[in-house]
């Protein structure tokens, strides 16, 4: 299988060039975008281009609508739109959950980097019997050939008799529907599988589900456990062509994980020339600290809230767009400008703005760092993909994407690490003259040595000791419960 990915900076016109190609080259295309708003904006652009070019093309979008099944509507596309020229837009979420085995003769273009790992934290101490009956665990061993605390999850023979709808119709188990879907995709089809799964073959198993359990009895003590699921682009093998269009895609966690787990896929880099000539301009990158980094744990503290209050007051009169984590928005309520959601990739709506501020933190938890280690990915890639790239995409919604603008743009972030990421990116753009400034509001040189530091990944021996201690604790808790249930002697 071959997959193309385009390398071009934000604002270079990747989406526009793809639209031009789809309008001028008859074919059947699926376009995948991250947000419903981005789909609506792109659909309007496609309509306008088709009318201007006098091209007869079916353009349609499929998004979540009450009473409608997105999955069913997407999987029916090849039959419903079996025409000479069609462009159908869907979301990243639909990409992750739909069966595309019937899309021979179609091409798919994935705009922006999708999140390919599902995660859910569960407390299921009362459901051990259900999990033991329907799912199987296969321990993942560590370097010393001992259980790592993680196991692959697959369906048992009984598990194949359950359909996703069975979960949707049960109030207690509805939250397990996605888990069951992911495990089903990760399991080899048994000969005794029910008719509803008959169209799947062993070759179509391209997903892995991993849980933080060695055995199902580990859930008895009431602790929370985590499952992860990794999507594979092999689910798109029916398409005639598969393309990713995203800034720095080859530097993203998504690319690194997909490449590590799909060694037989050939990734083809396609340099995309800028479709527009940009006027020279100045880019000012500002940050508030050079001695600690933005973390949610810091911003949750009283001291961190004070830092956020000071930043908001400093920018109270700024004309700009800005974003932050939802839970920290109140502390920045005095911030000037227009507050937006963090994820605005692909939008041209704010190209008249010359400033943007991102007080944003997405650091990996200790559980996430352990999982990244298991996947063979440096945890720093998580921060780069989910924090730094989100900031870059946000600031690129401003006039920096306007080729004709010569106005100075000002981008403000919290820490030097974030500022350096932005500065490095824009210095690579030949039309940008970049300067970096630090603003000292009294906490610029404060070092964080306790709350706010990155969680440490345990060594193999430390992890083993922790598991043994947890098992001993569980055994003692079970003993006490049994003791409590014994009938008390009568006097």
mmCIF file with all atom_site columns, N, CA, C and O in Angstrom, residues 119-125 127 130-131 135 172-180 211-213 216 218-219 222-228:
data_model
loop_
_atom_site.group_PDB
_atom_site.id
_atom_site.type_symbol
_atom_site.label_atom_id
_atom_site.label_alt_id
_atom_site.label_comp_id
_atom_site.label_asym_id
_atom_site.label_entity_id
_atom_site.label_seq_id
_atom_site.pdbx_PDB_ins_code
_atom_site.Cartn_x
_atom_site.Cartn_y
_atom_site.Cartn_z
_atom_site.occupancy
_atom_site.B_iso_or_equiv
_atom_site.pdbx_formal_charge
_atom_site.auth_seq_id
_atom_site.auth_comp_id
_atom_site.auth_asym_id
_atom_site.auth_atom_id
_atom_site.pdbx_PDB_model_num
ATOM 1   N N  . UNK A 1 119 ? -8.810  6.559   23.408 1.00 0.00 ? 119 UNK A N  1
ATOM 2   C CA . UNK A 1 119 ? -8.471  6.252   24.800 1.00 0.00 ? 119 UNK A CA 1
ATOM 3   C C  . UNK A 1 119 ? -9.705  6.404   25.667 1.00 0.00 ? 119 UNK A C  1
ATOM 4   O O  . UNK A 1 119 ? -10.537 7.276   25.438 1.00 0.00 ? 119 UNK A O  1
ATOM 5   N N  . UNK A 1 120 ? -9.814  5.544   26.679 1.00 0.00 ? 120 UNK A N  1
ATOM 6   C CA . UNK A 1 120 ? -10.909 5.664   27.638 1.00 0.00 ? 120 UNK A CA 1
ATOM 7   C C  . UNK A 1 120 ? -10.439 5.126   28.986 1.00 0.00 ? 120 UNK A C  1
ATOM 8   O O  . UNK A 1 120 ? -9.781  4.081   29.059 1.00 0.00 ? 120 UNK A O  1
ATOM 9   N N  . UNK A 1 121 ? -10.754 5.838   30.058 1.00 0.00 ? 121 UNK A N  1
ATOM 10  C CA . UNK A 1 121 ? -10.475 5.379   31.420 1.00 0.00 ? 121 UNK A CA 1
ATOM 11  C C  . UNK A 1 121 ? -11.757 4.788   31.999 1.00 0.00 ? 121 UNK A C  1
ATOM 12  O O  . UNK A 1 121 ? -12.826 5.407   31.911 1.00 0.00 ? 121 UNK A O  1
ATOM 13  N N  . UNK A 1 122 ? -11.642 3.623   32.619 1.00 0.00 ? 122 UNK A N  1
ATOM 14  C CA . UNK A 1 122 ? -12.821 2.923   33.111 1.00 0.00 ? 122 UNK A CA 1
ATOM 15  C C  . UNK A 1 122 ? -12.607 2.447   34.546 1.00 0.00 ? 122 UNK A C  1
ATOM 16  O O  . UNK A 1 122 ? -11.489 2.119   34.948 1.00 0.00 ? 122 UNK A O  1
ATOM 17  N N  . UNK A 1 123 ? -13.719 2.383   35.303 1.00 0.00 ? 123 UNK A N  1
ATOM 18  C CA . UNK A 1 123 ? -13.741 1.719   36.602 1.00 0.00 ? 123 UNK A CA 1
ATOM 19  C C  . UNK A 1 123 ? -14.827 0.674   36.504 1.00 0.00 ? 123 UNK A C  1
ATOM 20  O O  . UNK A 1 123 ? -16.013 0.994   36.431 1.00 0.00 ? 123 UNK A O  1
ATOM 21  N N  . UNK A 1 124 ? -14.449 -0.593  36.460 1.00 0.00 ? 124 UNK A N  1
ATOM 22  C CA . UNK A 1 124 ? -15.402 -1.667  36.126 1.00 0.00 ? 124 UNK A CA 1
ATOM 23  C C  . UNK A 1 124 ? -15.343 -2.799  37.140 1.00 0.00 ? 124 UNK A C  1
ATOM 24  O O  . UNK A 1 124 ? -15.432 -3.969  36.790 1.00 0.00 ? 124 UNK A O  1
ATOM 25  N N  . UNK A 1 125 ? -15.199 -2.467  38.409 1.00 0.00 ? 125 UNK A N  1
ATOM 26  C CA . UNK A 1 125 ? -15.022 -3.498  39.438 1.00 0.00 ? 125 UNK A CA 1
ATOM 27  C C  . UNK A 1 125 ? -16.217 -4.442  39.550 1.00 0.00 ? 125 UNK A C  1
ATOM 28  O O  . UNK A 1 125 ? -16.073 -5.580  39.993 1.00 0.00 ? 125 UNK A O  1
ATOM 29  N N  . UNK A 1 127 ? -17.983 -5.464  36.954 1.00 0.00 ? 127 UNK A N  1
ATOM 30  C CA . UNK A 1 127 ? -18.261 -6.040  35.622 1.00 0.00 ? 127 UNK A CA 1
ATOM 31  C C  . UNK A 1 127 ? -17.232 -7.081  35.195 1.00 0.00 ? 127 UNK A C  1
ATOM 32  O O  . UNK A 1 127 ? -17.145 -7.409  34.022 1.00 0.00 ? 127 UNK A O  1
ATOM 33  N N  . UNK A 1 130 ? -18.481 -9.992  33.056 1.00 0.00 ? 130 UNK A N  1
ATOM 34  C CA . UNK A 1 130 ? -18.816 -9.624  31.680 1.00 0.00 ? 130 UNK A CA 1
ATOM 35  C C  . UNK A 1 130 ? -17.569 -9.575  30.807 1.00 0.00 ? 130 UNK A C  1
ATOM 36  O O  . UNK A 1 130 ? -17.559 -10.125 29.692 1.00 0.00 ? 130 UNK A O  1
ATOM 37  N N  . UNK A 1 131 ? -16.510 -8.935  31.296 1.00 0.00 ? 131 UNK A N  1
ATOM 38  C CA . UNK A 1 131 ? -15.284 -8.835  30.512 1.00 0.00 ? 131 UNK A CA 1
ATOM 39  C C  . UNK A 1 131 ? -14.634 -10.202 30.323 1.00 0.00 ? 131 UNK A C  1
ATOM 40  O O  . UNK A 1 131 ? -14.144 -10.519 29.227 1.00 0.00 ? 131 UNK A O  1
ATOM 41  N N  . UNK A 1 135 ? -14.191 -11.054 26.385 1.00 0.00 ? 135 UNK A N  1
ATOM 42  C CA . UNK A 1 135 ? -12.912 -10.551 25.879 1.00 0.00 ? 135 UNK A CA 1
ATOM 43  C C  . UNK A 1 135 ? -11.755 -11.369 26.443 1.00 0.00 ? 135 UNK A C  1
ATOM 44  O O  . UNK A 1 135 ? -11.848 -11.924 27.540 1.00 0.00 ? 135 UNK A O  1
ATOM 45  N N  . UNK A 1 172 ? -26.545 0.717   30.979 1.00 0.00 ? 172 UNK A N  1
ATOM 46  C CA . UNK A 1 172 ? -25.359 0.447   31.785 1.00 0.00 ? 172 UNK A CA 1
ATOM 47  C C  . UNK A 1 172 ? -24.110 0.237   30.930 1.00 0.00 ? 172 UNK A C  1
ATOM 48  O O  . UNK A 1 172 ? -22.998 0.530   31.372 1.00 0.00 ? 172 UNK A O  1
ATOM 49  N N  . UNK A 1 173 ? -24.275 -0.278  29.716 1.00 0.00 ? 173 UNK A N  1
ATOM 50  C CA . UNK A 1 173 ? -23.115 -0.647  28.900 1.00 0.00 ? 173 UNK A CA 1
ATOM 51  C C  . UNK A 1 173 ? -22.910 0.248   27.679 1.00 0.00 ? 173 UNK A C  1
ATOM 52  O O  . UNK A 1 173 ? -22.024 -0.001  26.875 1.00 0.00 ? 173 UNK A O  1
ATOM 53  N N  . UNK A 1 174 ? -23.721 1.316   27.562 1.00 0.00 ? 174 UNK A N  1
ATOM 54  C CA . UNK A 1 174 ? -23.609 2.177   26.388 1.00 0.00 ? 174 UNK A CA 1
ATOM 55  C C  . UNK A 1 174 ? -22.201 2.756   26.233 1.00 0.00 ? 174 UNK A C  1
ATOM 56  O O  . UNK A 1 174 ? -21.692 2.890   25.126 1.00 0.00 ? 174 UNK A O  1
ATOM 57  N N  . UNK A 1 175 ? -21.553 3.070   27.347 1.00 0.00 ? 175 UNK A N  1
ATOM 58  C CA . UNK A 1 175 ? -20.230 3.680   27.280 1.00 0.00 ? 175 UNK A CA 1
ATOM 59  C C  . UNK A 1 175 ? -19.164 2.704   26.758 1.00 0.00 ? 175 UNK A C  1
ATOM 60  O O  . UNK A 1 175 ? -18.060 3.120   26.417 1.00 0.00 ? 175 UNK A O  1
ATOM 61  N N  . UNK A 1 176 ? -19.499 1.418   26.654 1.00 0.00 ? 176 UNK A N  1
ATOM 62  C CA . UNK A 1 176 ? -18.537 0.432   26.167 1.00 0.00 ? 176 UNK A CA 1
ATOM 63  C C  . UNK A 1 176 ? -18.674 0.165   24.670 1.00 0.00 ? 176 UNK A C  1
ATOM 64  O O  . UNK A 1 176 ? -17.959 -0.682  24.128 1.00 0.00 ? 176 UNK A O  1
ATOM 65  N N  . UNK A 1 177 ? -19.578 0.884   23.994 1.00 0.00 ? 177 UNK A N  1
ATOM 66  C CA . UNK A 1 177 ? -19.801 0.603   22.579 1.00 0.00 ? 177 UNK A CA 1
ATOM 67  C C  . UNK A 1 177 ? -18.525 0.808   21.753 1.00 0.00 ? 177 UNK A C  1
ATOM 68  O O  . UNK A 1 177 ? -18.152 -0.050  20.951 1.00 0.00 ? 177 UNK A O  1
ATOM 69  N N  . UNK A 1 178 ? -17.845 1.946   21.944 1.00 0.00 ? 178 UNK A N  1
ATOM 70  C CA . UNK A 1 178 ? -16.637 2.219   21.172 1.00 0.00 ? 178 UNK A CA 1
ATOM 71  C C  . UNK A 1 178 ? -15.567 1.179   21.491 1.00 0.00 ? 178 UNK A C  1
ATOM 72  O O  . UNK A 1 178 ? -14.876 0.680   20.599 1.00 0.00 ? 178 UNK A O  1
ATOM 73  N N  . UNK A 1 179 ? -15.432 0.824   22.773 1.00 0.00 ? 179 UNK A N  1
ATOM 74  C CA . UNK A 1 179 ? -14.477 -0.208  23.172 1.00 0.00 ? 179 UNK A CA 1
ATOM 75  C C  . UNK A 1 179 ? -14.749 -1.502  22.410 1.00 0.00 ? 179 UNK A C  1
ATOM 76  O O  . UNK A 1 179 ? -13.832 -2.121  21.848 1.00 0.00 ? 179 UNK A O  1
ATOM 77  N N  . UNK A 1 180 ? -16.017 -1.926  22.376 1.00 0.00 ? 180 UNK A N  1
ATOM 78  C CA . UNK A 1 180 ? -16.358 -3.176  21.694 1.00 0.00 ? 180 UNK A CA 1
ATOM 79  C C  . UNK A 1 180 ? -16.090 -3.087  20.192 1.00 0.00 ? 180 UNK A C  1
ATOM 80  O O  . UNK A 1 180 ? -15.586 -4.044  19.582 1.00 0.00 ? 180 UNK A O  1
ATOM 81  N N  . UNK A 1 211 ? -4.963  -2.733  26.869 1.00 0.00 ? 211 UNK A N  1
ATOM 82  C CA . UNK A 1 211 ? -5.509  -2.329  28.158 1.00 0.00 ? 211 UNK A CA 1
ATOM 83  C C  . UNK A 1 211 ? -4.456  -2.410  29.249 1.00 0.00 ? 211 UNK A C  1
ATOM 84  O O  . UNK A 1 211 ? -3.555  -3.254  29.194 1.00 0.00 ? 211 UNK A O  1
ATOM 85  N N  . UNK A 1 212 ? -4.569  -1.559  30.262 1.00 0.00 ? 212 UNK A N  1
ATOM 86  C CA . UNK A 1 212 ? -3.579  -1.522  31.345 1.00 0.00 ? 212 UNK A CA 1
ATOM 87  C C  . UNK A 1 212 ? -3.928  -2.533  32.433 1.00 0.00 ? 212 UNK A C  1
ATOM 88  O O  . UNK A 1 212 ? -4.101  -2.208  33.607 1.00 0.00 ? 212 UNK A O  1
ATOM 89  N N  . UNK A 1 213 ? -4.035  -3.803  32.024 1.00 0.00 ? 213 UNK A N  1
ATOM 90  C CA . UNK A 1 213 ? -4.357  -4.908  32.924 1.00 0.00 ? 213 UNK A CA 1
ATOM 91  C C  . UNK A 1 213 ? -3.492  -6.108  32.566 1.00 0.00 ? 213 UNK A C  1
ATOM 92  O O  . UNK A 1 213 ? -3.203  -6.345  31.388 1.00 0.00 ? 213 UNK A O  1
ATOM 93  N N  . UNK A 1 216 ? -8.044  -9.955  34.181 1.00 0.00 ? 216 UNK A N  1
ATOM 94  C CA . UNK A 1 216 ? -9.301  -9.269  34.470 1.00 0.00 ? 216 UNK A CA 1
ATOM 95  C C  . UNK A 1 216 ? -9.520  -9.074  35.967 1.00 0.00 ? 216 UNK A C  1
ATOM 96  O O  . UNK A 1 216 ? -10.202 -8.133  36.396 1.00 0.00 ? 216 UNK A O  1
ATOM 97  N N  . UNK A 1 218 ? -7.594  -7.884  37.940 1.00 0.00 ? 218 UNK A N  1
ATOM 98  C CA . UNK A 1 218 ? -6.955  -6.634  38.366 1.00 0.00 ? 218 UNK A CA 1
ATOM 99  C C  . UNK A 1 218 ? -7.970  -5.523  38.601 1.00 0.00 ? 218 UNK A C  1
ATOM 100 O O  . UNK A 1 218 ? -7.670  -4.535  39.290 1.00 0.00 ? 218 UNK A O  1
ATOM 101 N N  . UNK A 1 219 ? -9.158  -5.656  38.014 1.00 0.00 ? 219 UNK A N  1
ATOM 102 C CA . UNK A 1 219 ? -10.160 -4.595  38.187 1.00 0.00 ? 219 UNK A CA 1
ATOM 103 C C  . UNK A 1 219 ? -10.958 -4.750  39.484 1.00 0.00 ? 219 UNK A C  1
ATOM 104 O O  . UNK A 1 219 ? -11.731 -3.866  39.845 1.00 0.00 ? 219 UNK A O  1
ATOM 105 N N  . UNK A 1 222 ? -11.203 -2.025  42.379 1.00 0.00 ? 222 UNK A N  1
ATOM 106 C CA . UNK A 1 222 ? -11.870 -0.749  42.141 1.00 0.00 ? 222 UNK A CA 1
ATOM 107 C C  . UNK A 1 222 ? -11.016 0.307   41.470 1.00 0.00 ? 222 UNK A C  1
ATOM 108 O O  . UNK A 1 222 ? -11.486 1.427   41.253 1.00 0.00 ? 222 UNK A O  1
ATOM 109 N N  . UNK A 1 223 ? -9.778  -0.028  41.121 1.00 0.00 ? 223 UNK A N  1
ATOM 110 C CA . UNK A 1 223 ? -8.932  0.982   40.478 1.00 0.00 ? 223 UNK A CA 1
ATOM 111 C C  . UNK A 1 223 ? -9.395  1.224   39.044 1.00 0.00 ? 223 UNK A C  1
ATOM 112 O O  . UNK A 1 223 ? -10.029 0.377   38.416 1.00 0.00 ? 223 UNK A O  1
ATOM 113 N N  . UNK A 1 224 ? -9.051  2.395   38.523 1.00 0.00 ? 224 UNK A N  1
ATOM 114 C CA . UNK A 1 224 ? -9.361  2.722   37.136 1.00 0.00 ? 224 UNK A CA 1
ATOM 115 C C  . UNK A 1 224 ? -8.301  2.116   36.234 1.00 0.00 ? 224 UNK A C  1
ATOM 116 O O  . UNK A 1 224 ? -7.124  2.038   36.595 1.00 0.00 ? 224 UNK A O  1
ATOM 117 N N  . UNK A 1 225 ? -8.719  1.656   35.074 1.00 0.00 ? 225 UNK A N  1
ATOM 118 C CA . UNK A 1 225 ? -7.783  1.150   34.087 1.00 0.00 ? 225 UNK A CA 1
ATOM 119 C C  . UNK A 1 225 ? -8.051  1.842   32.758 1.00 0.00 ? 225 UNK A C  1
ATOM 120 O O  . UNK A 1 225 ? -9.079  2.485   32.570 1.00 0.00 ? 225 UNK A O  1
ATOM 121 N N  . UNK A 1 226 ? -7.104  1.760   31.862 1.00 0.00 ? 226 UNK A N  1
ATOM 122 C CA . UNK A 1 226 ? -7.161  2.505   30.603 1.00 0.00 ? 226 UNK A CA 1
ATOM 123 C C  . UNK A 1 226 ? -7.060  1.552   29.422 1.00 0.00 ? 226 UNK A C  1
ATOM 124 O O  . UNK A 1 226 ? -6.288  0.592   29.449 1.00 0.00 ? 226 UNK A O  1
ATOM 125 N N  . UNK A 1 227 ? -7.867  1.817   28.391 1.00 0.00 ? 227 UNK A N  1
ATOM 126 C CA . UNK A 1 227 ? -7.642  1.094   27.133 1.00 0.00 ? 227 UNK A CA 1
ATOM 127 C C  . UNK A 1 227 ? -7.314  2.091   26.038 1.00 0.00 ? 227 UNK A C  1
ATOM 128 O O  . UNK A 1 227 ? -7.785  3.217   26.030 1.00 0.00 ? 227 UNK A O  1
ATOM 129 N N  . UNK A 1 228 ? -6.458  1.649   25.153 1.00 0.00 ? 228 UNK A N  1
ATOM 130 C CA . UNK A 1 228 ? -6.041  2.434   24.003 1.00 0.00 ? 228 UNK A CA 1
ATOM 131 C C  . UNK A 1 228 ? -6.343  1.649   22.729 1.00 0.00 ? 228 UNK A C  1
ATOM 132 O O  . UNK A 1 228 ? -6.282  0.425   22.714 1.00 0.00 ? 228 UNK A O  1
#
